PDB file of C-alpha atoms (C1' of nucleotides) in Angstrom:
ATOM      1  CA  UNK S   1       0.000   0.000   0.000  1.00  0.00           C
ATOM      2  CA  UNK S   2       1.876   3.675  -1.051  1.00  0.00           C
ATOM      3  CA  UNK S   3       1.769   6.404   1.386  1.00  0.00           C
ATOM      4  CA  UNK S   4      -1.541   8.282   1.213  1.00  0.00           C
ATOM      5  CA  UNK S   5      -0.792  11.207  -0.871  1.00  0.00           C
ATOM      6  CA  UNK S   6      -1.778  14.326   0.374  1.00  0.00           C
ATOM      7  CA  UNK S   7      -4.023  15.392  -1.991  1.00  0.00           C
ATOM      8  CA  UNK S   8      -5.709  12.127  -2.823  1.00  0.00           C
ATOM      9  CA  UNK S   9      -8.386  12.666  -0.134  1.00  0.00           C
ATOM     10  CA  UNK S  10      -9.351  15.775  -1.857  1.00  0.00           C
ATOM     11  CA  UNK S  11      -9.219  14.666  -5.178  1.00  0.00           C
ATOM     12  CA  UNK S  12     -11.181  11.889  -4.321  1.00  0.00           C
ATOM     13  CA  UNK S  13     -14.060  14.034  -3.312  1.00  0.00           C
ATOM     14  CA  UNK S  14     -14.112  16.011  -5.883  1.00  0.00           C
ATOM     15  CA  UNK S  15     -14.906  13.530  -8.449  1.00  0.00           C
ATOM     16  CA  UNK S  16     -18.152  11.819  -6.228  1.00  0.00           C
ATOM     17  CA  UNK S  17     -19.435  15.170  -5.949  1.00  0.00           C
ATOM     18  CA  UNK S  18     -18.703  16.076  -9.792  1.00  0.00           C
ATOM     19  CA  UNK S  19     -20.455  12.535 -10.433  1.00  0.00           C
ATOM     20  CA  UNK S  20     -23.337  12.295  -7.690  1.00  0.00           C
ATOM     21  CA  UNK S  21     -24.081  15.886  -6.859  1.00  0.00           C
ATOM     22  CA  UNK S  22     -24.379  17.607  -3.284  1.00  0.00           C
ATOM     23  CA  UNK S  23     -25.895  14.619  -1.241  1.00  0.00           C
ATOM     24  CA  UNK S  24     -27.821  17.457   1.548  1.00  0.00           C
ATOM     25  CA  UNK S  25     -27.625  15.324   4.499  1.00  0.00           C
ATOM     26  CA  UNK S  26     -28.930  14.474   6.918  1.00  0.00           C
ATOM     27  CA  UNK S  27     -32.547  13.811   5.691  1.00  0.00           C
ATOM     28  CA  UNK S  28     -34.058  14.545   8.697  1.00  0.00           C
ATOM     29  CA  UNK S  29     -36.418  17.732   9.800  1.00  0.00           C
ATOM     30  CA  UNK S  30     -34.809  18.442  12.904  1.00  0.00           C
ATOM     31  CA  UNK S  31     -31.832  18.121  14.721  1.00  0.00           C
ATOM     32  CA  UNK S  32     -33.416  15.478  17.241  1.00  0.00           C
ATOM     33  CA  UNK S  33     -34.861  13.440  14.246  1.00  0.00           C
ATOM     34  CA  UNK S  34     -31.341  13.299  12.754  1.00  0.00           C
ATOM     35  CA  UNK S  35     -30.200  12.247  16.444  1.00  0.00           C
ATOM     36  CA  UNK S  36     -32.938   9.212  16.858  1.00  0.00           C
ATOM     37  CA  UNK S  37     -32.467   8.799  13.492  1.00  0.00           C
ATOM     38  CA  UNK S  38     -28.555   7.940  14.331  1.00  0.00           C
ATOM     39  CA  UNK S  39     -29.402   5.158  16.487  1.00  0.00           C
ATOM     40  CA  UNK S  40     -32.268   3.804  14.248  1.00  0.00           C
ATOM     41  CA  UNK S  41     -29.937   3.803  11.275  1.00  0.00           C
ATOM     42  CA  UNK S  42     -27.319   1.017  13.255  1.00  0.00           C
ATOM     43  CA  UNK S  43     -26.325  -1.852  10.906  1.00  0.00           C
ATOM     44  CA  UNK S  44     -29.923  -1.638   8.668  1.00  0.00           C
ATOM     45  CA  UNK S  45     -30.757  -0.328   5.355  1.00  0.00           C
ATOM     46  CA  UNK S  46     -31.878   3.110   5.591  1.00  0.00           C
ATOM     47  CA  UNK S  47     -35.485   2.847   4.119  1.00  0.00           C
ATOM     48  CA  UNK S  48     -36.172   0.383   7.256  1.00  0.00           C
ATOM     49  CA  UNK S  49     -34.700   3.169   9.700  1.00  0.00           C
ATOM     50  CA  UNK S  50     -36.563   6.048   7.468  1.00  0.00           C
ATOM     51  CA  UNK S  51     -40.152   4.066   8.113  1.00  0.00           C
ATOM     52  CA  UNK S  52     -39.399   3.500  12.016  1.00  0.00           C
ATOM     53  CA  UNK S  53     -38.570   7.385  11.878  1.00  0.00           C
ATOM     54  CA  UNK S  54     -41.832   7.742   9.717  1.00  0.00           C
ATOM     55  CA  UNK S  55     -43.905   5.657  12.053  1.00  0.00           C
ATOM     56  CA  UNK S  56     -42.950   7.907  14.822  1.00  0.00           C
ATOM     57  CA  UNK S  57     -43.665  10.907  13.948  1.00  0.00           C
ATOM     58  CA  UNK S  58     -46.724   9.267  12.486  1.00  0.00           C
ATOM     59  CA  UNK S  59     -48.035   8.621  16.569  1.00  0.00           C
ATOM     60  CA  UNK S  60     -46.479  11.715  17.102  1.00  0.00           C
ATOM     61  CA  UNK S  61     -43.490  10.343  19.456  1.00  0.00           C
ATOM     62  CA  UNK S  62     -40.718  12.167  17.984  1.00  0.00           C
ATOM     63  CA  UNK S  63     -40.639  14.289  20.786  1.00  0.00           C
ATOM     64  CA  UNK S  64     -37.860  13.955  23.692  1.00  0.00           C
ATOM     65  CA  UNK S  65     -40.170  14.403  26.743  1.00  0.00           C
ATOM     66  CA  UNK S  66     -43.023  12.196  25.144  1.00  0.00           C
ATOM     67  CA  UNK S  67     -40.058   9.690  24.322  1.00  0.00           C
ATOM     68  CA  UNK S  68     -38.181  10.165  27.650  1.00  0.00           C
ATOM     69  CA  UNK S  69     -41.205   9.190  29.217  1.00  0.00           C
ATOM     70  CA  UNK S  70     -42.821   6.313  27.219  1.00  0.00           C
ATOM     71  CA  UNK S  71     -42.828   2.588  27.888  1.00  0.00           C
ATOM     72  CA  UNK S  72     -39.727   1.041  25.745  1.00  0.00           C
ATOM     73  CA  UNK S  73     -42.637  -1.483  24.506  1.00  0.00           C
ATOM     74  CA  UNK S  74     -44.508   1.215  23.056  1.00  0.00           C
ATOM     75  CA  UNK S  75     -41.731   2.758  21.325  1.00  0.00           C
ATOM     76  CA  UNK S  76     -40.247  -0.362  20.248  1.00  0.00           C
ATOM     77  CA  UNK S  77     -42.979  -1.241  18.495  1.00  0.00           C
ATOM     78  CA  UNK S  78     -43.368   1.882  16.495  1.00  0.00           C
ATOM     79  CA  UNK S  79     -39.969   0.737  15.354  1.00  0.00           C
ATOM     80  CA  UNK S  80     -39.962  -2.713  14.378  1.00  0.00           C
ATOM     81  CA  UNK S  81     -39.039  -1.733  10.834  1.00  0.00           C
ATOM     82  CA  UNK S  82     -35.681  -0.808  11.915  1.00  0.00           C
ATOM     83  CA  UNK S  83     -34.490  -4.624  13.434  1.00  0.00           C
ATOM     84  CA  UNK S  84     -33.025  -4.770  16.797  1.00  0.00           C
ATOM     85  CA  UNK S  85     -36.206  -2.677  17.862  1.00  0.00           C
ATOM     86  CA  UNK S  86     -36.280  -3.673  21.098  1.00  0.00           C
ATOM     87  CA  UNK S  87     -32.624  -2.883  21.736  1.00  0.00           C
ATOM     88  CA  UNK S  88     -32.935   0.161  19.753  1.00  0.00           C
ATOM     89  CA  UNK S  89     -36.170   1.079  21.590  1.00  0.00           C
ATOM     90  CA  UNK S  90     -34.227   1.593  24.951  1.00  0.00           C
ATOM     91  CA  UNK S  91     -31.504   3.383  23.709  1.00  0.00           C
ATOM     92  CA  UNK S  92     -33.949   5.831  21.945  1.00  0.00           C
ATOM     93  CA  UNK S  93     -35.642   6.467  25.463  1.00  0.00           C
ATOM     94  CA  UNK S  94     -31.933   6.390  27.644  1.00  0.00           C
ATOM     95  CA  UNK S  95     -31.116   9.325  24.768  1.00  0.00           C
ATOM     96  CA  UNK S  96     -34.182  11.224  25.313  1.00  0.00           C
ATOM     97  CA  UNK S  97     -33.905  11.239  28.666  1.00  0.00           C
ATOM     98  CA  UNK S  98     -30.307  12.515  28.512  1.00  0.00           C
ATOM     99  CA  UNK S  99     -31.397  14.905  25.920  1.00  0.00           C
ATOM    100  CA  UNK S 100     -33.824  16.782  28.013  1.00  0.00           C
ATOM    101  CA  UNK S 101     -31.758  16.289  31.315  1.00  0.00           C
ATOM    102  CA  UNK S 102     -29.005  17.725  30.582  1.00  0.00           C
ATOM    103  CA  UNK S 103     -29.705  19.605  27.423  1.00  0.00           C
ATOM    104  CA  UNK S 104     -32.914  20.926  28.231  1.00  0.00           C
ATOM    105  CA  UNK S 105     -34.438  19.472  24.907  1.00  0.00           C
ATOM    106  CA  UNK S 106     -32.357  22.262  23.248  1.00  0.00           C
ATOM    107  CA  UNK S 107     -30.190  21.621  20.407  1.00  0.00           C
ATOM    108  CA  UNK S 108     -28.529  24.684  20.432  1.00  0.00           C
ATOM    109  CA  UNK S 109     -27.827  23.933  24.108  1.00  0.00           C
ATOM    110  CA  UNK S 110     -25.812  20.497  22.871  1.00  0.00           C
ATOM    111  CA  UNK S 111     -24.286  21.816  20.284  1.00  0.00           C
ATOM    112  CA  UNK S 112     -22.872  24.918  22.541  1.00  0.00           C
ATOM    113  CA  UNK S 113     -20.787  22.163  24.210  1.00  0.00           C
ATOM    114  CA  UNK S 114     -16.961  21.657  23.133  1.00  0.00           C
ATOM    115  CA  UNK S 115     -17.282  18.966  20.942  1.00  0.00           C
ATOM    116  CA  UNK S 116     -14.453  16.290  22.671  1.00  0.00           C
ATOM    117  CA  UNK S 117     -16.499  16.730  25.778  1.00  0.00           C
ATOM    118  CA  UNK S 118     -19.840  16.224  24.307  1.00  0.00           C
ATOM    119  CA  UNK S 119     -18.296  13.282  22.215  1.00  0.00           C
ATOM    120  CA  UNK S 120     -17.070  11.293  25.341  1.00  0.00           C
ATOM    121  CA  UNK S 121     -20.657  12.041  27.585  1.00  0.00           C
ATOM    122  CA  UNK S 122     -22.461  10.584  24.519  1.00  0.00           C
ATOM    123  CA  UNK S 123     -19.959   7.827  24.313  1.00  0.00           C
ATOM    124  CA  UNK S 124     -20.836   6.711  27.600  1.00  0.00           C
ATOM    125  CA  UNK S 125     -24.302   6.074  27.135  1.00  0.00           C
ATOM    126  CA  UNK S 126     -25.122   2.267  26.037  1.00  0.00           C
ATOM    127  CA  UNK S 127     -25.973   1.602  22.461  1.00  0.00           C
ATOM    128  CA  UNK S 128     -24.007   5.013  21.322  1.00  0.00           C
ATOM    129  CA  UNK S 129     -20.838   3.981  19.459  1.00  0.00           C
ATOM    130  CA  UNK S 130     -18.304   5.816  17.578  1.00  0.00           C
ATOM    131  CA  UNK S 131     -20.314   5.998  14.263  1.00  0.00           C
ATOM    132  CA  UNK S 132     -23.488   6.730  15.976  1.00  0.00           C
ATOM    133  CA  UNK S 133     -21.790   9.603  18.112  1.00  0.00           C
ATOM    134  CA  UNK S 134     -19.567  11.191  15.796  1.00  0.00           C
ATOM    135  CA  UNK S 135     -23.132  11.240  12.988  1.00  0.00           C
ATOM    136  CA  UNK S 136     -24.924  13.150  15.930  1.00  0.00           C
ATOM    137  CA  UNK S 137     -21.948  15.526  16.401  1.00  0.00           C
ATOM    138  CA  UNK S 138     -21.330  16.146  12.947  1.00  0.00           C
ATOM    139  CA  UNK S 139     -25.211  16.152  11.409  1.00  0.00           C
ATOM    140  CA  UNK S 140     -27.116  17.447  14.363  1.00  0.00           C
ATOM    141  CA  UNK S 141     -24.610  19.083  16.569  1.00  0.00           C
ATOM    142  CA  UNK S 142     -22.347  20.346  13.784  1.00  0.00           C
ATOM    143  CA  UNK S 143     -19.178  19.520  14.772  1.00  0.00           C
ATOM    144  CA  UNK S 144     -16.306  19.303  12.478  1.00  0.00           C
ATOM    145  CA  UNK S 145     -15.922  15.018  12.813  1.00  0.00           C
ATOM    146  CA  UNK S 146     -15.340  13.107  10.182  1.00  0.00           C
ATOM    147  CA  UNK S 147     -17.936  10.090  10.024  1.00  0.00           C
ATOM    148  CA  UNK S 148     -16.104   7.021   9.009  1.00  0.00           C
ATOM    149  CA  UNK S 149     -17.929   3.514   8.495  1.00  0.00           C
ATOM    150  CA  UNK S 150     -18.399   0.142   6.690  1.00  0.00           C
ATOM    151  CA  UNK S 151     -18.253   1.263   3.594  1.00  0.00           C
ATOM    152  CA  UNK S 152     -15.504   3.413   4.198  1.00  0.00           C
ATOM    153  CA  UNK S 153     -12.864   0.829   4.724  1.00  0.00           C
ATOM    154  CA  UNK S 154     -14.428  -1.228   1.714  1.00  0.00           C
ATOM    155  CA  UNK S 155     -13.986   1.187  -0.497  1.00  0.00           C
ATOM    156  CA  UNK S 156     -10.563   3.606   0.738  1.00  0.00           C
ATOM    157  CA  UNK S 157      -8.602  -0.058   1.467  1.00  0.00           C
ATOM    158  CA  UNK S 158      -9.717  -0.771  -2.353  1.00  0.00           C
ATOM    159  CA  UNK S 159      -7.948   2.326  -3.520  1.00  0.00           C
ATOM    160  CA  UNK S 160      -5.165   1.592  -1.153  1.00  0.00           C
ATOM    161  CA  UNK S 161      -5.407   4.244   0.976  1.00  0.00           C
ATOM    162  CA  UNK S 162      -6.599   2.357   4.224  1.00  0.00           C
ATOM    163  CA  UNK S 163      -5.489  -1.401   4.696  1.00  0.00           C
ATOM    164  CA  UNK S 164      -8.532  -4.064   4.840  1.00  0.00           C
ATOM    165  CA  UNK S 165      -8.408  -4.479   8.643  1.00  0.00           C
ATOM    166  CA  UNK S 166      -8.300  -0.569   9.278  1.00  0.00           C
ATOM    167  CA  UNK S 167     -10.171   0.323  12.970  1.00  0.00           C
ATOM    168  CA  UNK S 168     -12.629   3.431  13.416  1.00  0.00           C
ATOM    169  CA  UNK S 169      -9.802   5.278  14.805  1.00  0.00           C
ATOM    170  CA  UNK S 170      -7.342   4.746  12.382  1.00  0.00           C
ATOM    171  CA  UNK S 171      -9.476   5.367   9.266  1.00  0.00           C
ATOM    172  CA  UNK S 172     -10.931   9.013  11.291  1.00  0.00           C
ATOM    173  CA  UNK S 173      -7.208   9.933  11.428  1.00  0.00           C
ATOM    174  CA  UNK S 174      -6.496   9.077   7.694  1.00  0.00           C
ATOM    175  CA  UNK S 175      -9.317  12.139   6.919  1.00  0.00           C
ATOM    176  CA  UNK S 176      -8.654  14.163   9.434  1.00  0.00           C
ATOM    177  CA  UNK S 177      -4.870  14.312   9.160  1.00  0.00           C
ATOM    178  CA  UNK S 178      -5.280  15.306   5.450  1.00  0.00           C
ATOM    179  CA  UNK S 179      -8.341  17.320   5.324  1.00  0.00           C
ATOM    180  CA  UNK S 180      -9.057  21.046   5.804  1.00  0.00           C
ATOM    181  CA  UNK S 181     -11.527  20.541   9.359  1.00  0.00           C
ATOM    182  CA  UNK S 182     -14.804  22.177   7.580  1.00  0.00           C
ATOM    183  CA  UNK S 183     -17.967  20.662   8.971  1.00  0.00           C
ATOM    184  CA  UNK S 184     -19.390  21.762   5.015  1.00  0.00           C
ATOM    185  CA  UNK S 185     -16.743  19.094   3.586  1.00  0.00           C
ATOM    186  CA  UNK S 186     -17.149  16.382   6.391  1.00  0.00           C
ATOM    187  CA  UNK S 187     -20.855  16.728   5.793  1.00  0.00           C
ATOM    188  CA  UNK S 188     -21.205  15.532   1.980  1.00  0.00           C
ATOM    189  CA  UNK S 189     -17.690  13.598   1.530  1.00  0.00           C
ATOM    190  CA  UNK S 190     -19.776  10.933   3.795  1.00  0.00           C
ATOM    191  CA  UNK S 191     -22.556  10.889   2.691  1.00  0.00           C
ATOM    192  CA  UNK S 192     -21.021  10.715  -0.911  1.00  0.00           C
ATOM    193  CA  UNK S 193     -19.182   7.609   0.736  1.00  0.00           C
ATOM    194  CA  UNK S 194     -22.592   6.136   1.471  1.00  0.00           C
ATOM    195  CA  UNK S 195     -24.132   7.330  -1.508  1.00  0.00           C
ATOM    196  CA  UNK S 196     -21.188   5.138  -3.442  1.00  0.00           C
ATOM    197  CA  UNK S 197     -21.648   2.409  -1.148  1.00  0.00           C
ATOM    198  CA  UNK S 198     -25.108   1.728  -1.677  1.00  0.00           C
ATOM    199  CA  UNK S 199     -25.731   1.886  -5.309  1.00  0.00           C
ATOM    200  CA  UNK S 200     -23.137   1.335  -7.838  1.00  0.00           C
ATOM    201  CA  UNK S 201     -20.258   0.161  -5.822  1.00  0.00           C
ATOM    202  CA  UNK S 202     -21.960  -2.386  -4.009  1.00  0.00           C
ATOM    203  CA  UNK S 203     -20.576  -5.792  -5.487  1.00  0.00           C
ATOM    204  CA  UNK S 204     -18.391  -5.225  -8.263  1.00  0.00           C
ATOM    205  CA  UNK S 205     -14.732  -4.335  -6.963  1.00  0.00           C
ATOM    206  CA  UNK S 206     -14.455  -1.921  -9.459  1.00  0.00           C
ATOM    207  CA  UNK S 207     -17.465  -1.130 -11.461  1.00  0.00           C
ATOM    208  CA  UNK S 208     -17.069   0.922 -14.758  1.00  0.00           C
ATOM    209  CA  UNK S 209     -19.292   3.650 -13.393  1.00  0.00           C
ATOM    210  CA  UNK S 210     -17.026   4.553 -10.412  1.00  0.00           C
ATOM    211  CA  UNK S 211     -16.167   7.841 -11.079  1.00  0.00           C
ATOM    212  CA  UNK S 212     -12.734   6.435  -8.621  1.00  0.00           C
ATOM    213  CA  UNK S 213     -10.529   3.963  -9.528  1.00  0.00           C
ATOM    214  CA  UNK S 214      -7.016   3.027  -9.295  1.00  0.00           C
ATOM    215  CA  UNK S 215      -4.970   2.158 -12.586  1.00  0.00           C
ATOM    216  CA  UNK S 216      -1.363   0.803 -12.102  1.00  0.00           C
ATOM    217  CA  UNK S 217      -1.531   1.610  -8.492  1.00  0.00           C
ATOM    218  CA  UNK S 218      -1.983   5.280  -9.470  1.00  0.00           C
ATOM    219  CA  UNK S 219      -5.254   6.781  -8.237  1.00  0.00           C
ATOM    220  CA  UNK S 220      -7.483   8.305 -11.119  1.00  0.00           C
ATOM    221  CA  UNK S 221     -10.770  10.068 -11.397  1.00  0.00           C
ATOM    222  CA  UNK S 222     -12.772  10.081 -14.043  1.00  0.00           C
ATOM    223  CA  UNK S 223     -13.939  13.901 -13.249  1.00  0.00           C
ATOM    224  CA  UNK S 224     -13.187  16.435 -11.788  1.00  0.00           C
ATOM    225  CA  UNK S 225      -9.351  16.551 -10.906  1.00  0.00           C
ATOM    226  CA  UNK S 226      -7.585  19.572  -9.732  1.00  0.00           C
TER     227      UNK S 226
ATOM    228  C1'  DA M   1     -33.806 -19.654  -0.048  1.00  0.00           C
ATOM    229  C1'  DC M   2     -30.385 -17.074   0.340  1.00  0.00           C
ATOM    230  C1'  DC M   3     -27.702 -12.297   1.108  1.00  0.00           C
ATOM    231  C1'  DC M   4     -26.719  -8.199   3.666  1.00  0.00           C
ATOM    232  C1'  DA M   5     -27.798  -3.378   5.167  1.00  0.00           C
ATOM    233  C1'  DG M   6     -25.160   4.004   6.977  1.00  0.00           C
ATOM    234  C1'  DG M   7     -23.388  -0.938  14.655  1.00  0.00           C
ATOM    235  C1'  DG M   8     -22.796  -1.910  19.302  1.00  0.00           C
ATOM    236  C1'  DC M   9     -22.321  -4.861  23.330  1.00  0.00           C
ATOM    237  C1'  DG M  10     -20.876  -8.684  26.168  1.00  0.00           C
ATOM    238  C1'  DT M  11     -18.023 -12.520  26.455  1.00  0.00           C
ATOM    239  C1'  DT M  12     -13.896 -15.007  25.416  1.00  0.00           C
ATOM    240  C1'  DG M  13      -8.871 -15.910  24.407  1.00  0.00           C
TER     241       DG M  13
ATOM    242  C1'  DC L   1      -7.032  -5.793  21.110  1.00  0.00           C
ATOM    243  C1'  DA L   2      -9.360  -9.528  17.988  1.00  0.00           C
ATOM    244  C1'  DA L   3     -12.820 -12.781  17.236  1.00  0.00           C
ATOM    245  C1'  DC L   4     -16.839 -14.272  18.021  1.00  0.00           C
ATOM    246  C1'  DG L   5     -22.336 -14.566  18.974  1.00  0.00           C
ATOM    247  C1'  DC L   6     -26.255 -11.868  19.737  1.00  0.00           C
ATOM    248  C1'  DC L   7     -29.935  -8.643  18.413  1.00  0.00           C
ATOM    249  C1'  DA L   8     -33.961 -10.373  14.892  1.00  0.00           C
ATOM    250  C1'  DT L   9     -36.559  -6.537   9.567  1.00  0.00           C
ATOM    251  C1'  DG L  10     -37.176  -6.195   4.787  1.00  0.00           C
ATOM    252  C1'  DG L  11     -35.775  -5.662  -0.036  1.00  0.00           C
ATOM    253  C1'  DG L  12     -33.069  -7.676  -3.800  1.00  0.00           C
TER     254       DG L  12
END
DNA sequence: ACCCAGGGCGTTG
DNA sequence: CAACGCCATGGG
């Protein structure tokens, strides 16, 4: 594997978004929905987490206090579309409670805290990983945090910038050591990650319409270089 | 009838 | 730390 080069990362990005498009995440309303949307979205396909978001605003539960509050049966059932619902269910309600606790309910008033210390309080609750934090720091909170996940080491150790084995920590580095820190730029080079992930770079190692590929261990883009 | 999705936790070695 | 099993839906 060569040393990344500097401005690979960059380069990189600028040939999803001349391909894709601005991505305009996170589709969510409101901070909090992108928040319980976070924890709904853990290791499923996103239409299943978008219809246990859909279902809850449906019995009008997205609400922290309504949430905080509620029976973990009752929300868990609203959210059956998203799997693990009954695990899911309780960390939905431990959040809430948190949420208005200690944040009054007030995104403004999370987002007003320094983002390592908000990052480790949220780490601390059960069910809130690294990818499930660092998505509620960067898309709610707006924190400059690179989101890093799955499909992240599939497809950077395929252009051999990140071996196959790479942990959470060291793949965060790789982007954060060779990025400008702009929550703008953290925000869509993700979710152009995802976007890549789930549709046309899903099975073939390198399918033709990859707008990123790697020829004689060089790294090309088909557009937008520079 | 398979496969796997925008993970995380608890338990082992 | 890594490797496992567990959780337990829905679309391709």
């Amino acid at each position: 594997m060569a040393a990344p080069l500097a401005g690979d990362l960059s380069l990189i990005y600028n040939a999803l978004l001349a391909a894709f498009g601005h991505q305009h995440w996170w589709p969510a309303e409101t901070p909090f929905e992108t928040m319980i949307g976070a924890i709904l979205a853990q290791n499923v396909a996103w239409t299943n987490a978008a219809q246990a978001v859909r279902n809850l605003d449906a019995a009008g539960m997205l609400d922290p206090h309504l949430l905080a509050g509620a029976d973990a049966g009752e929300i868990a059932r609203l959210i059956v579309p998203s799997r693990f619902y009954n695990q899911k269910a309780e960390r939905i309600r431990e959040f809430a409670r948190v949420y208005v606790a200690e944040f009054q309910a007030d995104p403004a008033a999370m987002a007003a805290v320094e983002a390592e210390t908000l990052r480790k309080r949220l780490l601390a609750l059960r069910g809130l990983g690294k990818e499930t934090v660092d998505s509620i720091l960067l898309y709610a909170c707006g924190k400059p945090v690179f989101v890093v996940d799955a499909y992240t080491r599939r497809i950077f150790s395929r252009y051999g910038l990140l071996p196959e084995g790479a942990s959470y920590d060291h793949m965060q580095r790789l982007f954060a050591d060779n990025l400008e820190e702009d929550v703008a730029l953290f925000n869509d080079y993700h979710a152009q990650i995802v976007f890549l992930g789930n549709t046309i770079c899903r099975k073939s190692p390198l399918c033709d319409r990859c707008p990123v590929r790697v020829i004689g261990g060089t790294l090309r883009c088909a557009r937008g270089q520079a």
